[in-house]
CSV table of C-alpha atoms in Angstrom, one decimal:
chain,number,residue,atom,x,y,z
A,199,MET,CA,8.3,-42.8,14.6
A,200,ASN,CA,6.8,-45.2,12.1
A,201,ALA,CA,3.0,-45.0,11.7
A,202,THR,CA,1.4,-47.5,9.4
A,203,ILE,CA,-1.8,-46.9,7.4
A,204,GLU,CA,-5.0,-48.9,6.1
A,205,SER,CA,-3.3,-49.5,2.6
A,206,GLY,CA,-0.1,-51.6,4.1
A,207,SER,CA,2.2,-48.5,3.5
A,208,VAL,CA,4.4,-47.3,6.2
A,209,ILE,CA,4.9,-43.5,6.4
A,210,ASP,CA,8.4,-42.3,8.2
A,211,ILE,CA,8.2,-39.2,9.9
A,212,HIS,CA,11.5,-37.8,11.5
A,213,PRO,CA,12.3,-34.5,13.0
A,214,THR,CA,13.4,-32.2,10.7
A,215,SER,CA,16.5,-30.1,10.4
A,216,ARG,CA,16.5,-26.5,12.2
A,217,TRP,CA,16.7,-24.6,9.0
A,218,ARG,CA,14.5,-26.1,6.4
A,219,LEU,CA,11.6,-24.6,4.3
A,220,PRO,CA,8.3,-26.7,3.7
A,221,ASP,CA,8.2,-29.8,2.0
A,222,TRP,CA,5.5,-28.4,-0.6
A,223,ALA,CA,5.4,-32.1,-1.9
A,224,GLU,CA,3.7,-32.9,1.7
A,225,ILE,CA,1.5,-30.3,1.9
A,226,TRP,CA,-0.1,-31.5,-1.6
A,227,ASN,CA,-0.6,-34.7,-0.5
A,228,TYR,CA,-2.6,-33.1,2.5
A,229,ARG,CA,-4.7,-30.8,-0.2
A,230,GLU,CA,-7.9,-32.5,0.9
A,231,LEU,CA,-7.6,-31.8,4.8
A,232,LEU,CA,-6.4,-27.9,3.5
A,233,TYR,CA,-9.8,-28.0,1.7
A,234,PHE,CA,-11.8,-29.2,4.5
A,235,LEU,CA,-10.0,-26.8,7.1
A,236,ILE,CA,-10.8,-23.9,4.6
A,237,TRP,CA,-14.4,-24.8,4.5
A,238,ARG,CA,-14.9,-25.6,8.3
A,239,ASP,CA,-13.4,-22.1,8.9
A,240,ILE,CA,-16.1,-20.4,6.3
A,241,LYS,CA,-19.0,-22.6,7.9
A,242,VAL,CA,-18.0,-21.9,11.8
A,243,ARG,CA,-17.3,-18.3,11.1
A,244,TYR,CA,-21.0,-17.6,10.2
A,245,LYS,CA,-22.7,-20.5,12.3
A,246,GLN,CA,-25.9,-19.3,14.4
A,247,THR,CA,-25.5,-16.0,13.2
A,248,ALA,CA,-28.7,-14.2,12.3
A,249,ILE,CA,-27.4,-12.3,9.0
A,250,GLY,CA,-24.9,-14.6,8.1
A,251,ALA,CA,-22.5,-13.8,5.3
A,252,ALA,CA,-23.5,-10.1,5.2
A,253,TRP,CA,-21.1,-9.3,8.3
A,254,ALA,CA,-18.2,-9.6,5.9
A,255,ILE,CA,-19.9,-6.6,4.5
A,256,ILE,CA,-21.0,-4.7,7.2
A,257,GLN,CA,-17.4,-4.4,9.2
A,258,PRO,CA,-15.8,-2.6,6.0
A,259,PHE,CA,-19.1,-0.3,5.3
A,260,PHE,CA,-19.6,0.8,8.6
A,261,THR,CA,-15.9,1.7,9.3
A,262,MET,CA,-16.1,3.7,5.7
A,263,VAL,CA,-19.7,5.2,6.9
A,264,VAL,CA,-17.2,6.4,10.0
A,265,PHE,CA,-14.4,7.4,8.0
A,266,SER,CA,-16.2,9.7,5.6
A,267,LEU,CA,-18.0,11.5,8.4
A,268,PHE,CA,-15.2,12.0,10.3
A,269,PHE,CA,-12.0,12.0,8.0
A,270,GLY,CA,-14.0,12.9,5.0
A,271,LYS,CA,-16.4,15.6,5.8
A,272,LEU,CA,-15.1,17.3,9.2
A,273,ALA,CA,-11.3,16.7,8.6
A,274,ARG,CA,-11.4,17.1,4.7
A,275,ILE,CA,-8.6,14.7,4.2
A,276,PRO,CA,-7.9,14.7,0.5
A,277,SER,CA,-8.8,11.5,-1.4
A,278,ASP,CA,-7.0,12.1,-5.1
A,279,GLY,CA,-10.1,13.6,-6.7
A,280,GLN,CA,-12.4,10.4,-5.6
A,281,PRO,CA,-15.4,10.4,-3.7
A,282,TYR,CA,-14.3,9.7,-0.1
A,283,PRO,CA,-16.6,6.7,0.6
A,284,VAL,CA,-15.3,4.7,-2.3
A,285,PHE,CA,-11.8,6.2,-1.6
A,286,SER,CA,-11.5,4.6,1.9
A,287,TYR,CA,-14.0,1.7,1.0
A,288,VAL,CA,-11.7,0.1,-1.6
A,289,ALA,CA,-8.4,0.8,1.0
A,290,LEU,CA,-10.4,-0.8,3.7
A,291,LEU,CA,-11.7,-4.5,1.7
A,292,PRO,CA,-7.4,-5.2,1.7
A,293,TRP,CA,-7.0,-3.8,4.9
A,294,THR,CA,-9.9,-5.9,6.6
A,295,TYR,CA,-8.8,-9.0,4.7
A,296,PHE,CA,-5.3,-8.6,6.2
A,297,SER,CA,-6.1,-7.6,9.6
A,298,ASN,CA,-8.7,-10.9,9.8
A,299,ALA,CA,-6.3,-13.4,8.3
A,300,LEU,CA,-3.4,-11.8,10.6
A,301,SER,CA,-5.7,-12.5,13.6
A,302,GLN,CA,-7.1,-15.8,12.8
A,303,SER,CA,-3.5,-17.3,11.4
A,304,THR,CA,-1.8,-16.2,14.5
A,305,GLN,CA,-4.3,-18.4,16.6
A,306,SER,CA,-4.8,-21.2,14.2
A,307,ILE,CA,-2.0,-23.2,16.1
A,308,VAL,CA,-3.5,-22.6,19.5
A,309,SER,CA,-7.0,-23.4,18.7
A,310,HIS,CA,-6.1,-26.9,16.7
A,311,GLN,CA,-4.2,-27.9,20.0
A,312,ASN,CA,-6.2,-31.2,19.9
A,313,LEU,CA,-5.3,-31.7,16.6
A,314,ILE,CA,-1.6,-31.0,16.9
A,315,THR,CA,-0.9,-32.9,19.8
A,316,LYS,CA,-2.9,-36.1,18.8
A,317,ILE,CA,-1.8,-36.6,15.1
A,318,TYR,CA,0.6,-35.6,12.6
A,319,VAL,CA,-0.3,-33.4,9.8
A,320,PRO,CA,1.7,-30.4,8.1
A,321,ARG,CA,1.5,-27.5,10.7
A,322,LEU,CA,1.6,-25.1,8.2
A,323,ILE,CA,-1.7,-25.7,6.7
A,324,LEU,CA,-3.3,-24.5,9.6
A,325,PRO,CA,-2.4,-21.3,9.2
A,326,LEU,CA,-2.7,-21.5,5.5
A,327,SER,CA,-6.0,-22.3,5.5
A,328,SER,CA,-6.6,-19.3,7.8
A,329,VAL,CA,-5.3,-16.8,5.6
A,330,VAL,CA,-7.0,-18.6,1.9
A,331,SER,CA,-10.2,-18.9,4.0
A,332,GLY,CA,-10.3,-14.9,4.4
A,333,LEU,CA,-10.6,-14.7,0.3
A,334,VAL,CA,-14.2,-15.6,0.6
A,335,ASP,CA,-15.1,-12.5,3.1
A,336,LEU,CA,-12.9,-10.3,0.5
A,337,ALA,CA,-15.1,-11.6,-2.7
A,338,ILE,CA,-18.2,-10.9,-0.8
A,339,ALA,CA,-17.4,-7.3,0.6
A,340,PHE,CA,-16.0,-6.8,-3.0
A,341,GLY,CA,-19.9,-6.7,-3.9
A,342,MET,CA,-20.9,-3.9,-1.8
A,343,LEU,CA,-17.6,-1.9,-3.5
A,344,LEU,CA,-19.5,-2.4,-7.4
A,345,LEU,CA,-22.8,-0.9,-6.1
A,346,LEU,CA,-20.9,2.3,-4.5
A,347,MET,CA,-18.8,2.6,-7.5
A,348,VAL,CA,-22.0,2.4,-9.5
A,349,TYR,CA,-23.5,5.0,-6.9
A,350,PHE,CA,-21.3,7.5,-7.2
A,351,ARG,CA,-20.9,6.9,-11.0
A,352,VAL,CA,-17.0,5.7,-10.4
A,353,ALA,CA,-15.9,3.6,-13.5
A,354,PRO,CA,-13.1,0.7,-12.9
A,355,THR,CA,-10.0,1.4,-15.0
A,356,ALA,CA,-8.2,-0.5,-17.8
A,357,ALA,CA,-5.5,-1.7,-15.2
A,358,VAL,CA,-8.3,-3.6,-13.0
A,359,TRP,CA,-6.8,-6.7,-14.2
A,360,THR,CA,-3.5,-6.1,-12.1
A,361,LEU,CA,-6.2,-6.3,-9.1
A,362,PRO,CA,-5.1,-10.1,-8.3
A,363,LEU,CA,-1.4,-9.5,-7.9
A,364,PHE,CA,-2.0,-7.1,-5.0
A,365,ILE,CA,-4.6,-9.6,-3.7
A,366,LEU,CA,-1.5,-12.1,-3.8
A,367,LEU,CA,0.8,-9.7,-2.4
A,368,ALA,CA,-1.9,-8.8,1.1
A,369,MET,CA,-2.3,-13.1,1.2
A,370,MET,CA,1.8,-13.3,1.2
A,371,THR,CA,1.6,-10.4,3.7
A,372,ALA,CA,-0.9,-12.1,5.9
A,373,LEU,CA,0.8,-15.8,5.9
A,374,GLY,CA,4.5,-14.2,6.4
A,375,VAL,CA,3.7,-12.0,9.9
A,376,GLY,CA,1.2,-15.1,10.6
A,377,LEU,CA,3.6,-17.6,10.4
A,378,TRP,CA,6.0,-15.3,12.9
A,379,LEU,CA,3.4,-14.3,15.5
A,380,CYS,CA,1.7,-17.8,15.2
A,381,ALA,CA,4.9,-19.9,16.1
A,382,LEU,CA,5.7,-17.2,19.0
A,383,ASN,CA,2.2,-17.5,20.1
A,384,VAL,CA,2.7,-21.1,20.9
A,385,LYS,CA,5.3,-20.0,23.7
A,386,TYR,CA,4.0,-16.6,24.5
A,387,ARG,CA,0.6,-16.0,24.9
A,388,ASP,CA,0.9,-12.7,25.2
A,389,VAL,CA,1.2,-12.4,21.4
A,390,ARG,CA,-2.4,-12.4,21.0
A,391,TYR,CA,-2.6,-9.1,23.4
A,392,VAL,CA,-0.1,-7.4,21.2
A,393,LEU,CA,-1.6,-8.5,18.2
A,394,GLY,CA,-4.4,-5.5,18.8
A,395,PHE,CA,-2.2,-2.8,19.3
A,396,LEU,CA,-0.2,-3.8,16.5
A,397,VAL,CA,-3.4,-4.1,14.0
A,398,GLN,CA,-4.7,-0.6,15.4
A,399,PHE,CA,-0.9,0.9,14.8
A,400,TRP,CA,-0.6,-0.9,11.5
A,401,MET,CA,-3.6,0.7,9.9
A,402,PHE,CA,-2.9,4.6,10.7
A,403,ALA,CA,0.5,3.7,9.3
A,404,THR,CA,-1.4,2.5,6.1
A,405,PRO,CA,-2.7,4.9,3.8
A,406,VAL,CA,-6.2,3.6,4.7
A,407,VAL,CA,-7.7,6.9,5.6
A,408,TYR,CA,-5.7,9.4,3.8
A,409,PRO,CA,-3.7,9.1,0.0
A,410,ALA,CA,0.0,8.0,0.3
A,411,SER,CA,0.5,11.4,-1.8
A,412,LEU,CA,0.2,13.2,1.7
A,413,VAL,CA,3.8,11.6,2.5
A,414,PRO,CA,6.7,13.8,1.3
A,415,GLU,CA,8.1,12.3,-1.4
A,416,LYS,CA,11.6,11.7,-0.4
A,417,TRP,CA,10.0,9.3,2.1
A,418,ARG,CA,7.8,7.2,-0.3
A,419,THR,CA,10.4,4.7,-0.9
A,420,LEU,CA,11.3,4.4,2.7
A,421,TYR,CA,7.6,4.2,3.2
A,422,GLY,CA,7.1,1.0,1.2
A,423,LEU,CA,9.2,-0.8,4.1
A,424,ASN,CA,5.0,-0.9,5.1
A,425,PRO,CA,4.0,-3.6,2.5
A,426,MET,CA,0.5,-2.8,3.1
A,427,ALA,CA,1.0,0.4,2.1
A,428,GLY,CA,1.8,-1.1,-1.5
A,429,VAL,CA,-1.2,-3.0,-1.5
A,430,VAL,CA,-3.5,-0.6,-1.0
A,431,GLU,CA,-2.3,2.4,-2.8
A,432,GLY,CA,-2.2,-0.6,-5.9
A,433,PHE,CA,-5.8,-1.2,-5.1
A,434,ARG,CA,-6.8,2.1,-5.5
A,435,TRP,CA,-4.6,2.8,-8.6
A,436,ALA,CA,-5.9,-0.8,-10.1
A,437,LEU,CA,-9.7,0.2,-9.5
A,438,LEU,CA,-9.9,4.0,-9.3
A,439,GLY,CA,-7.1,5.2,-11.3
A,440,THR,CA,-5.5,7.2,-8.8
A,441,PRO,CA,-1.9,8.5,-9.3
A,442,HIS,CA,0.1,5.3,-9.9
A,443,PRO,CA,1.9,4.4,-6.8
A,444,ALA,CA,5.9,5.3,-7.1
A,445,GLY,CA,7.7,2.5,-8.3
A,446,GLY,CA,10.2,2.3,-5.4
A,447,LEU,CA,7.1,2.1,-3.1
A,448,ILE,CA,5.8,-1.2,-4.7
A,449,ALA,CA,9.2,-2.6,-5.2
A,450,VAL,CA,10.3,-1.6,-1.9
A,451,SER,CA,7.0,-3.4,-0.2
A,452,THR,CA,7.3,-6.4,-2.9
A,453,ALA,CA,10.9,-7.1,-1.5
A,454,VAL,CA,10.1,-6.8,2.2
A,455,VAL,CA,7.3,-9.1,1.4
A,456,LEU,CA,9.3,-11.8,-0.1
A,457,ALA,CA,11.8,-11.5,3.1
A,458,VAL,CA,8.9,-11.7,5.7
A,459,LEU,CA,7.3,-14.6,4.3
A,460,ALA,CA,11.0,-16.2,3.4
A,461,GLY,CA,12.0,-15.5,7.1
A,462,GLY,CA,8.0,-16.7,8.5
A,463,LEU,CA,8.6,-20.0,6.6
A,464,LEU,CA,12.1,-20.7,7.9
A,465,TYR,CA,11.2,-19.6,11.6
A,466,PHE,CA,8.0,-22.1,11.5
A,467,ARG,CA,9.7,-24.8,10.5
A,468,ARG,CA,12.4,-24.5,12.9
A,469,MET,CA,9.7,-24.4,15.4
A,470,GLU,CA,6.9,-26.8,14.6
A,471,ARG,CA,8.6,-29.5,16.0
A,472,THR,CA,8.2,-28.1,19.8
A,473,PHE,CA,4.6,-27.2,19.3
A,474,ALA,CA,3.1,-30.5,20.6
A,475,ASP,CA,4.9,-30.5,23.4
A,476,VAL,CA,4.8,-26.4,24.7
A,477,ILE,CA,1.3,-25.9,23.5
């Protein structure tokens, strides 16, 4: 198919082979559309809300209050020597980002049905914009963490510089799983119903309300098969100075993230040719 643009140049669009990685040069050429979609996601998210971006704080904050009451006070779950509210809120930051980014990226293709069926754009831009726009909420919620750390007199550690690495790991996890689910969601709308169960189950399989040290040592490396376990433990280590997560756990989590992301990119690339016909 040929498309003529105003400058007179002609863009040839051909079906891709079944298994290819994304054309990053093409995505770079569409970077302005990516910026627009990110800005639009942020703007629409809080449009006509009474308190606007404060919702980015309310969700993890009140979840932390409930966790502190039931798991910290009543169940007396250990918190690696840290005040339980800070301990749980630090874990809720990456988890809330991940769960929201996963939900939005899963719906990204279906929710842009009109765009997909009318014009050509690199499909990967849609789930990518959902994952990146969630970083704004993460940054806003991080401000509440600073207030909690001041209130409980907890100082960040010298390892705080490693925090962007764990944020990148959370982004890659959300994008990798999101690519699989959004491609499946185009054909099987059951995915949106499964997603709620998946996120709930995944949260309790992640050390959000408990420390990973409760997991028997011989199972911790295997525990790293859950990539968010490495992210959450990394956040606590970098900010609170909790015991360093086992190297095996981080290594396994990173390897799983790379495998899931590579598989997601290949699967998404293979299926995107059918989106406009099936959606």
